[in-house]
PDB file of C-alpha atoms in Angstrom:
ATOM      1  CA  MET A   1      88.255  74.447 181.133  1.00 46.00           C
ATOM      2  CA  SER A   2      90.354  77.027 183.800  1.00 49.00           C
ATOM      3  CA  ASP A   3      89.972  80.475 183.763  1.00 52.00           C
ATOM      4  CA  PRO A   4      93.718  81.834 184.172  1.00 52.00           C
ATOM      5  CA  GLY A   5      92.473  85.284 184.948  1.00 53.00           C
ATOM      6  CA  ALA A   6      89.392  84.438 187.585  1.00 53.00           C
ATOM      7  CA  SER A   7      89.590  86.780 190.974  1.00 59.00           C
ATOM      8  CA  ILE A   8      89.682  86.162 194.144  1.00 63.00           C
ATOM      9  CA  GLU A   9      86.445  86.802 194.456  1.00 73.00           C
ATOM     10  CA  ASN A  10      85.380  84.795 191.795  1.00 86.00           C
ATOM     11  CA  ARG A  11      86.523  82.077 192.587  1.00 93.00           C
ATOM     12  CA  THR A  12      84.389  79.006 194.318  1.00 94.00           C
ATOM     13  CA  ARG A  13      85.647  78.309 197.683  1.00 93.00           C
ATOM     14  CA  VAL A  14      85.052  74.369 197.762  1.00 94.00           C
ATOM     15  CA  ALA A  15      85.308  72.192 201.910  1.00 93.00           C
ATOM     16  CA  VAL A  16      86.017  68.246 201.556  1.00 95.00           C
ATOM     17  CA  VAL A  17      84.563  66.362 204.418  1.00 95.00           C
ATOM     18  CA  ASP A  18      86.170  62.666 204.246  1.00 96.00           C
ATOM     19  CA  ASP A  19      87.856  60.570 207.317  1.00 95.00           C
ATOM     20  CA  HIS A  20      91.206  59.849 205.525  1.00 94.00           C
ATOM     21  CA  GLN A  21      93.314  63.148 204.710  1.00 92.00           C
ATOM     22  CA  LEU A  22      95.003  61.844 201.663  1.00 95.00           C
ATOM     23  CA  VAL A  23      91.686  62.089 199.610  1.00 94.00           C
ATOM     24  CA  ALA A  24      91.680  65.084 201.163  1.00 92.00           C
ATOM     25  CA  ARG A  25      94.925  66.079 199.756  1.00 92.00           C
ATOM     26  CA  ALA A  26      93.875  64.904 196.569  1.00 95.00           C
ATOM     27  CA  VAL A  27      91.294  66.750 196.245  1.00 94.00           C
ATOM     28  CA  GLY A  28      93.394  69.529 197.337  1.00 91.00           C
ATOM     29  CA  GLY A  29      96.420  69.013 194.829  1.00 93.00           C
ATOM     30  CA  LEU A  30      93.543  68.736 191.951  1.00 94.00           C
ATOM     31  CA  MET A  31      92.030  71.778 193.145  1.00 93.00           C
ATOM     32  CA  ALA A  32      95.008  73.711 192.694  1.00 91.00           C
ATOM     33  CA  ALA A  33      96.001  73.254 189.405  1.00 94.00           C
ATOM     34  CA  GLU A  34      92.343  74.990 189.050  1.00 95.00           C
ATOM     35  CA  PRO A  35      92.604  78.856 189.129  1.00 95.00           C
ATOM     36  CA  GLU A  36      88.379  79.108 189.986  1.00 96.00           C
ATOM     37  CA  LEU A  37      87.992  76.846 192.952  1.00 96.00           C
ATOM     38  CA  GLU A  38      89.730  77.723 196.603  1.00 95.00           C
ATOM     39  CA  PHE A  39      89.582  74.604 198.185  1.00 94.00           C
ATOM     40  CA  THR A  40      89.487  76.310 201.991  1.00 92.00           C
ATOM     41  CA  ARG A  41      89.139  73.749 203.895  1.00 91.00           C
ATOM     42  CA  HIS A  42      88.844  69.587 205.134  1.00 94.00           C
ATOM     43  CA  ALA A  43      86.652  68.119 208.124  1.00 94.00           C
ATOM     44  CA  PRO A  44      86.530  64.436 209.089  1.00 95.00           C
ATOM     45  CA  SER A  45      83.532  64.951 210.141  1.00 95.00           C
ATOM     46  CA  VAL A  46      80.629  67.969 208.973  1.00 94.00           C
ATOM     47  CA  ALA A  47      79.875  68.671 212.676  1.00 93.00           C
ATOM     48  CA  LYS A  48      83.934  69.292 212.874  1.00 93.00           C
ATOM     49  CA  LEU A  49      82.839  70.799 209.182  1.00 93.00           C
ATOM     50  CA  ILE A  50      80.383  72.833 210.731  1.00 91.00           C
ATOM     51  CA  GLY A  51      81.576  76.417 212.117  1.00 84.00           C
ATOM     52  CA  PRO A  52      80.504  80.082 213.292  1.00 80.00           C
ATOM     53  CA  ARG A  53      80.847  80.995 209.844  1.00 81.00           C
ATOM     54  CA  CYS A  54      79.881  79.589 206.207  1.00 84.00           C
ATOM     55  CA  ASP A  55      83.988  79.727 204.144  1.00 85.00           C
ATOM     56  CA  ALA A  56      82.357  77.542 201.079  1.00 90.00           C
ATOM     57  CA  ASP A  57      80.313  77.275 198.402  1.00 91.00           C
ATOM     58  CA  VAL A  58      80.361  73.366 197.800  1.00 92.00           C
ATOM     59  CA  VAL A  59      81.063  70.969 199.971  1.00 93.00           C
ATOM     60  CA  ILE A  60      82.104  68.035 199.177  1.00 94.00           C
ATOM     61  CA  LEU A  61      80.697  65.283 201.162  1.00 95.00           C
ATOM     62  CA  ASP A  62      82.038  61.259 201.563  1.00 95.00           C
ATOM     63  CA  LEU A  63      79.158  59.647 202.154  1.00 93.00           C
ATOM     64  CA  SER A  64      80.317  56.079 204.355  1.00 92.00           C
ATOM     65  CA  LEU A  65      81.740  58.709 207.007  1.00 93.00           C
ATOM     66  CA  ARG A  66      83.236  56.772 210.385  1.00 92.00           C
ATOM     67  CA  ASP A  67      81.191  59.029 213.019  1.00 92.00           C
ATOM     68  CA  GLY A  68      78.455  56.987 212.207  1.00 91.00           C
ATOM     69  CA  THR A  69      76.553  59.659 210.404  1.00 93.00           C
ATOM     70  CA  THR A  70      74.112  59.337 207.583  1.00 95.00           C
ATOM     71  CA  PRO A  71      73.997  60.751 204.615  1.00 94.00           C
ATOM     72  CA  ALA A  72      70.939  62.175 204.890  1.00 95.00           C
ATOM     73  CA  GLU A  73      72.029  63.475 208.240  1.00 95.00           C
ATOM     74  CA  SER A  74      75.156  65.302 207.457  1.00 94.00           C
ATOM     75  CA  VAL A  75      73.649  67.189 204.060  1.00 93.00           C
ATOM     76  CA  ARG A  76      70.379  68.343 207.041  1.00 93.00           C
ATOM     77  CA  ALA A  77      73.676  69.754 209.039  1.00 93.00           C
ATOM     78  CA  LEU A  78      75.259  70.804 205.389  1.00 92.00           C
ATOM     79  CA  GLN A  79      72.469  72.917 204.578  1.00 90.00           C
ATOM     80  CA  ALA A  80      71.588  74.210 207.655  1.00 89.00           C
ATOM     81  CA  TRP A  81      74.561  75.242 208.333  1.00 88.00           C
ATOM     82  CA  ALA A  82      74.877  76.710 205.046  1.00 84.00           C
ATOM     83  CA  PRO A  83      71.536  77.279 203.185  1.00 77.00           C
ATOM     84  CA  ARG A  84      73.484  78.432 199.994  1.00 74.00           C
ATOM     85  CA  CYS A  85      76.060  75.633 199.822  1.00 73.00           C
ATOM     86  CA  SER A  86      75.603  72.916 197.340  1.00 68.00           C
ATOM     87  CA  CYS A  87      76.831  69.803 198.927  1.00 63.00           C
TER      88      CYS A  87
END
């Protein structure tokens, strides 16, 4: 259930790793209706998501990316980048 009074500080930040932009847009659209969620960004691969700072609490990960990485490799890379992030 949505909390209409959710403050910006209490929102869960969500990133999406999916090589299909339509999927990422749909997930972002669904999150827009939930005040406790904040869609931070979309990347077509884990390598493109990883940057100097972690801006997500949760990463929704496509398990069949076309970049050749396995799900285990992707999760290991995300955990190394952001140990407190949930995948």
